């Protein structure tokens, strides 16, 4: 099977401006060389803590940010090369679901209009035909058709996220990037939305990039995972393999930090000391070395290269 | 819209303000019916005290103060509306552009606004009228231009906060063109503070007109405006105080009404002041 | 175990335009000396207001205690005048909040803010206050405590600030610590640090703690006993291991299953259908009935009473109603 999405060496730097004339005086490397590919019908998860660059990576893939370097190919088409009308057309194939269902829907538009907009914008359908498609999609995500006449604030968080998902799927995209789609929801609602995403993936043949900080959630939905730390992809593996035996010390600590659901097994956890460094002035060498329990002399000096300990697996650490 | 007026009427401030503003507008529109004399006609009764013949007395040329006041309301309402309209529309366009596009566009627009802002508004209006020549049309343009920076700033600040909302990113990710994003998604969400600003701005525009006319740069004699009436009353203030008191009271009441209305509108439209649902 | 805090029949109402909505209805629980007591539930279930009522920090109006008692050390906290309650708070009860950024005043240094509580309650001078603040900062694991004490809050990361908030809560050695979602705003690796710290401090000082959270993982990691809230009702209390191994209330069971179905990736995830009820808008009968897999005809008519089981656990469900 060929990959639907291929991300190669993706970089996104934000300029640091200072002074009266807003001159560029430096760059924050928010995403620094991220590579992965996702096969059609699969889910790839990007995990990491706040500020690791996972959200920026997702948005850069969709060209909501202009990439600084690297390439993104969707079904073989280089997205970075697209401009203007070509890019706008390509957006039909790639959609995004956002974290906060309270902020991602225009409060002054009725739900029906919100769902219709993608169809109108891309000239797919209008009028009665569009209305039928909206109703069908509402049903697909588990909402009654008459909800279309209401405003977003009349819905609960879970229902709003269903609306946001419906809107993303209106023009039959190939790729959906879901940025923390369940983080803002109550625990008992999260599973409903995850199930919906899984069902829709099967039914519509979607491919997901799932961005999350929650390792419990990621484990339940993804086929492969990329762990990010300070803009770098430190490890990439099949989901099962990663949870069984994380290779990178950061992945190991991250997994270990997740509270266990069995009180009888309060485990001895690896507790990382210190905080995530400021991305504007990352430490030299391996960016993780100041917090790494296994740091060696070499980690302070040189950036670890990407290694492939087994086919398809990637780890960026001097231990391997 | 219906709900908006219902809420406005429930609000005490809004109710009083609306009543006052409506009164001024009615007077302005029906001036010929309300006025008891021709405002330009000079009678033989000079500096007559208020009484049965002349409701608010006469000025030094024997013109009826009440009728001049009524016709003056026309000027005030007209200037207020048109000048605010110029400022509001100009500011809305500039603010949307500056806030949405950012970067160079933002820098150029906002530095220009800073310069406009740096002058006291009366001085700036004076300068514009001095260049264009003193007549009512030019006064209105001048007052309108002076109002632009206030609107630009309000709108731009609001656009920035709306732009940071996820639904704007969401719309962009769908592939909506900039024009549509601005008109369909940004504009409706910045309307509330914009409308509040517009209501509050009406009173300032009226005040600036009165000041300009007072300085002799607004409406030209013998046509009445509240500012010019006040100006003409200076010479005879001791002899005929009513010629000064009447326009002063009119200006104060009108400004107060517009401001109360503005506060009422803000109470309704500003979600930050609203009770949480 | 001796009882430190006893809450009986607590009901909390919310005044809205003309009407009064019930936010918490008839909640009873006890917290033992040295016990870590978890209160778990979803948004709008009443878990936070319950704890805020204990601390006398209800936003009143619109919130107010309608009935019930909150006994601590033989005194009903609800009967205390505000001035007495102020001296209880901080001295006997310490609070830790969800957002450390907003829990600290940006205009005072870290040291001043810790010392302030000490000056108010322990009547020590400013100089000694700062000294003890520095010592406390060391205890909560802040490196270079003397330097940090002189810093302002915005200079510190979220994890560090939460340590400061913990230091403030603990400086007067209160008997009860109330932690409202203390790690929700933090990253996982920082959460692990903070939970570890809190566990250590509470256990070594023999304090009691109420841990309010929506995260069953946090409950499993820290608590001895747990109360589960749903829709303003306390639906179940039980020792922590029993909550996970043998939940009684269908909601507790559903909640556990919907987060714990990790590993069984082949099938569908377990999900409780329906949506979380909005605070204050509860219908008649059991509040979970609309989403419950084991709903009976009776559940729609009458709200179930609280039944106390032989082993001391309590549950509010008709499945166990007859045994009461």
mmCIF file of N, CA and C in Angstrom, chain A residues 59 64 85 88 91 94-96 98-100 103-109 117-118 120-122 153 167, chain B residues 107 165-177 180 184-186 188-190 192 269 271 277:
data_model
loop_
_atom_site.group_PDB
_atom_site.id
_atom_site.type_symbol
_atom_site.label_atom_id
_atom_site.label_comp_id
_atom_site.label_asym_id
_atom_site.label_seq_id
_atom_site.Cartn_x
_atom_site.Cartn_y
_atom_site.Cartn_z
ATOM 1 N N UNK A 59 -0.562 22.164 11.554
ATOM 2 C CA UNK A 59 -1.008 23.309 10.761
ATOM 3 C C UNK A 59 -0.083 23.600 9.594
ATOM 4 N N UNK A 64 -1.534 25.961 6.703
ATOM 5 C CA UNK A 64 -2.118 27.087 7.422
ATOM 6 C C UNK A 64 -0.973 27.967 7.897
ATOM 7 N N UNK A 85 -5.060 29.472 -6.293
ATOM 8 C CA UNK A 85 -6.242 28.670 -6.600
ATOM 9 C C UNK A 85 -5.961 27.176 -6.454
ATOM 10 N N UNK A 88 -6.118 26.314 -2.862
ATOM 11 C CA UNK A 88 -7.491 26.365 -2.377
ATOM 12 C C UNK A 88 -8.250 25.103 -2.770
ATOM 13 N N UNK A 91 -7.329 22.125 -0.665
ATOM 14 C CA UNK A 91 -7.868 22.119 0.697
ATOM 15 C C UNK A 91 -9.100 21.226 0.831
ATOM 16 N N UNK A 94 -7.961 17.984 2.328
ATOM 17 C CA UNK A 94 -7.358 17.905 3.673
ATOM 18 C C UNK A 94 -8.095 18.840 4.601
ATOM 19 N N UNK A 95 -8.592 18.303 5.685
ATOM 20 C CA UNK A 95 -9.397 19.091 6.601
ATOM 21 C C UNK A 95 -8.871 18.968 8.013
ATOM 22 N N UNK A 96 -9.353 19.873 8.866
ATOM 23 C CA UNK A 96 -8.851 19.898 10.218
ATOM 24 C C UNK A 96 -10.019 19.906 11.211
ATOM 25 N N UNK A 98 -10.549 20.862 15.233
ATOM 26 C CA UNK A 98 -9.805 21.583 16.264
ATOM 27 C C UNK A 98 -10.157 21.109 17.656
ATOM 28 N N UNK A 99 -9.291 21.522 18.599
ATOM 29 C CA UNK A 99 -9.449 21.083 19.975
ATOM 30 C C UNK A 99 -10.711 21.636 20.630
ATOM 31 N N UNK A 100 -10.900 22.939 20.464
ATOM 32 C CA UNK A 100 -11.924 23.589 21.256
ATOM 33 C C UNK A 100 -13.199 23.765 20.441
ATOM 34 N N UNK A 103 -14.643 27.240 20.293
ATOM 35 C CA UNK A 103 -14.010 28.318 19.555
ATOM 36 C C UNK A 103 -13.939 28.086 18.060
ATOM 37 N N UNK A 104 -14.143 26.844 17.626
ATOM 38 C CA UNK A 104 -13.879 26.556 16.223
ATOM 39 C C UNK A 104 -15.111 26.706 15.337
ATOM 40 N N UNK A 105 -16.241 27.104 15.925
ATOM 41 C CA UNK A 105 -17.445 27.326 15.125
ATOM 42 C C UNK A 105 -17.865 28.787 15.260
ATOM 43 N N UNK A 106 -18.068 29.447 14.136
ATOM 44 C CA UNK A 106 -18.490 30.848 14.146
ATOM 45 C C UNK A 106 -19.812 30.980 14.901
ATOM 46 N N UNK A 107 -19.798 31.744 16.031
ATOM 47 C CA UNK A 107 -20.986 31.787 16.880
ATOM 48 C C UNK A 107 -22.201 32.430 16.215
ATOM 49 N N UNK A 108 -21.987 33.159 15.137
ATOM 50 C CA UNK A 108 -23.100 33.881 14.522
ATOM 51 C C UNK A 108 -23.669 33.176 13.285
ATOM 52 N N UNK A 109 -23.274 31.932 13.077
ATOM 53 C CA UNK A 109 -23.833 31.208 11.937
ATOM 54 C C UNK A 109 -24.572 29.976 12.424
ATOM 55 N N UNK A 117 -21.302 25.746 4.091
ATOM 56 C CA UNK A 117 -20.264 26.639 3.574
ATOM 57 C C UNK A 117 -19.175 25.944 2.756
ATOM 58 N N UNK A 118 -18.593 24.820 3.245
ATOM 59 C CA UNK A 118 -17.550 24.172 2.431
ATOM 60 C C UNK A 118 -18.058 23.787 1.037
ATOM 61 N N UNK A 120 -20.425 25.291 -0.729
ATOM 62 C CA UNK A 120 -20.586 26.506 -1.527
ATOM 63 C C UNK A 120 -19.230 27.029 -1.981
ATOM 64 N N UNK A 121 -18.302 27.073 -1.026
ATOM 65 C CA UNK A 121 -16.984 27.631 -1.311
ATOM 66 C C UNK A 121 -16.275 26.864 -2.425
ATOM 67 N N UNK A 122 -16.417 25.559 -2.409
ATOM 68 C CA UNK A 122 -15.739 24.759 -3.424
ATOM 69 C C UNK A 122 -16.632 24.445 -4.617
ATOM 70 N N UNK A 153 -23.966 27.778 20.103
ATOM 71 C CA UNK A 153 -23.964 27.847 21.572
ATOM 72 C C UNK A 153 -25.106 27.071 22.198
ATOM 73 N N UNK A 167 -18.529 19.185 9.610
ATOM 74 C CA UNK A 167 -18.105 20.269 8.729
ATOM 75 C C UNK A 167 -16.810 19.914 8.006
ATOM 76 N N UNK B 107 1.007 48.166 9.477
ATOM 77 C CA UNK B 107 1.967 49.201 9.884
ATOM 78 C C UNK B 107 1.658 50.545 9.243
ATOM 79 N N UNK B 165 -9.395 33.566 16.973
ATOM 80 C CA UNK B 165 -10.336 32.501 17.284
ATOM 81 C C UNK B 165 -10.127 31.341 16.316
ATOM 82 N N UNK B 166 -10.393 30.154 16.841
ATOM 83 C CA UNK B 166 -10.145 28.990 16.017
ATOM 84 C C UNK B 166 -11.075 28.904 14.810
ATOM 85 N N UNK B 167 -12.285 29.495 14.917
ATOM 86 C CA UNK B 167 -13.183 29.323 13.780
ATOM 87 C C UNK B 167 -12.685 30.032 12.537
ATOM 88 N N UNK B 168 -11.843 31.027 12.714
ATOM 89 C CA UNK B 168 -11.261 31.683 11.549
ATOM 90 C C UNK B 168 -10.214 30.767 10.903
ATOM 91 N N UNK B 169 -9.370 30.160 11.741
ATOM 92 C CA UNK B 169 -8.420 29.177 11.206
ATOM 93 C C UNK B 169 -9.180 28.046 10.525
ATOM 94 N N UNK B 170 -10.267 27.640 11.170
ATOM 95 C CA UNK B 170 -11.078 26.555 10.641
ATOM 96 C C UNK B 170 -11.621 26.896 9.245
ATOM 97 N N UNK B 171 -12.116 28.133 9.115
ATOM 98 C CA UNK B 171 -12.644 28.566 7.825
ATOM 99 C C UNK B 171 -11.538 28.590 6.773
ATOM 100 N N UNK B 172 -10.358 29.063 7.178
ATOM 101 C CA UNK B 172 -9.246 29.105 6.228
ATOM 102 C C UNK B 172 -8.852 27.700 5.808
ATOM 103 N N UNK B 173 -8.917 26.771 6.755
ATOM 104 C CA UNK B 173 -8.496 25.396 6.429
ATOM 105 C C UNK B 173 -9.464 24.756 5.445
ATOM 106 N N UNK B 174 -10.680 25.295 5.383
ATOM 107 C CA UNK B 174 -11.638 24.755 4.423
ATOM 108 C C UNK B 174 -11.320 25.264 3.026
ATOM 109 N N UNK B 175 -10.632 26.390 2.940
ATOM 110 C CA UNK B 175 -10.276 26.929 1.635
ATOM 111 C C UNK B 175 -11.138 28.119 1.235
ATOM 112 N N UNK B 176 -11.678 28.835 2.218
ATOM 113 C CA UNK B 176 -12.491 30.002 1.926
ATOM 114 C C UNK B 176 -11.579 31.174 1.555
ATOM 115 N N UNK B 177 -12.016 31.973 0.551
ATOM 116 C CA UNK B 177 -11.195 33.106 0.122
ATOM 117 C C UNK B 177 -11.236 34.235 1.154
ATOM 118 N N UNK B 180 -14.350 36.516 1.504
ATOM 119 C CA UNK B 180 -15.487 35.869 2.160
ATOM 120 C C UNK B 180 -15.236 35.697 3.657
ATOM 121 N N UNK B 184 -18.039 37.324 5.798
ATOM 122 C CA UNK B 184 -18.970 36.392 6.421
ATOM 123 C C UNK B 184 -18.596 36.025 7.847
ATOM 124 N N UNK B 185 -17.309 36.055 8.153
ATOM 125 C CA UNK B 185 -16.903 35.521 9.456
ATOM 126 C C UNK B 185 -16.313 36.567 10.393
ATOM 127 N N UNK B 186 -15.504 37.470 9.845
ATOM 128 C CA UNK B 186 -14.895 38.475 10.726
ATOM 129 C C UNK B 186 -15.895 39.603 11.000
ATOM 130 N N UNK B 188 -19.267 40.076 10.929
ATOM 131 C CA UNK B 188 -20.390 39.932 11.863
ATOM 132 C C UNK B 188 -19.929 39.855 13.317
ATOM 133 N N UNK B 189 -18.731 39.353 13.535
ATOM 134 C CA UNK B 189 -18.264 39.202 14.902
ATOM 135 C C UNK B 189 -17.596 40.455 15.468
ATOM 136 N N UNK B 190 -17.382 41.485 14.627
ATOM 137 C CA UNK B 190 -16.849 42.746 15.167
ATOM 138 C C UNK B 190 -17.947 43.820 15.188
ATOM 139 N N UNK B 192 -20.647 44.276 17.028
ATOM 140 C CA UNK B 192 -21.144 44.771 18.311
ATOM 141 C C UNK B 192 -20.354 45.982 18.825
ATOM 142 N N UNK B 269 -24.937 44.839 23.885
ATOM 143 C CA UNK B 269 -24.134 44.144 22.877
ATOM 144 C C UNK B 269 -22.830 43.576 23.416
ATOM 145 N N UNK B 271 -20.795 41.282 25.316
ATOM 146 C CA UNK B 271 -21.019 40.054 26.075
ATOM 147 C C UNK B 271 -20.237 40.013 27.385
ATOM 148 N N UNK B 277 -24.718 32.894 30.995
ATOM 149 C CA UNK B 277 -25.952 32.122 30.829
ATOM 150 C C UNK B 277 -26.042 30.981 31.814
#
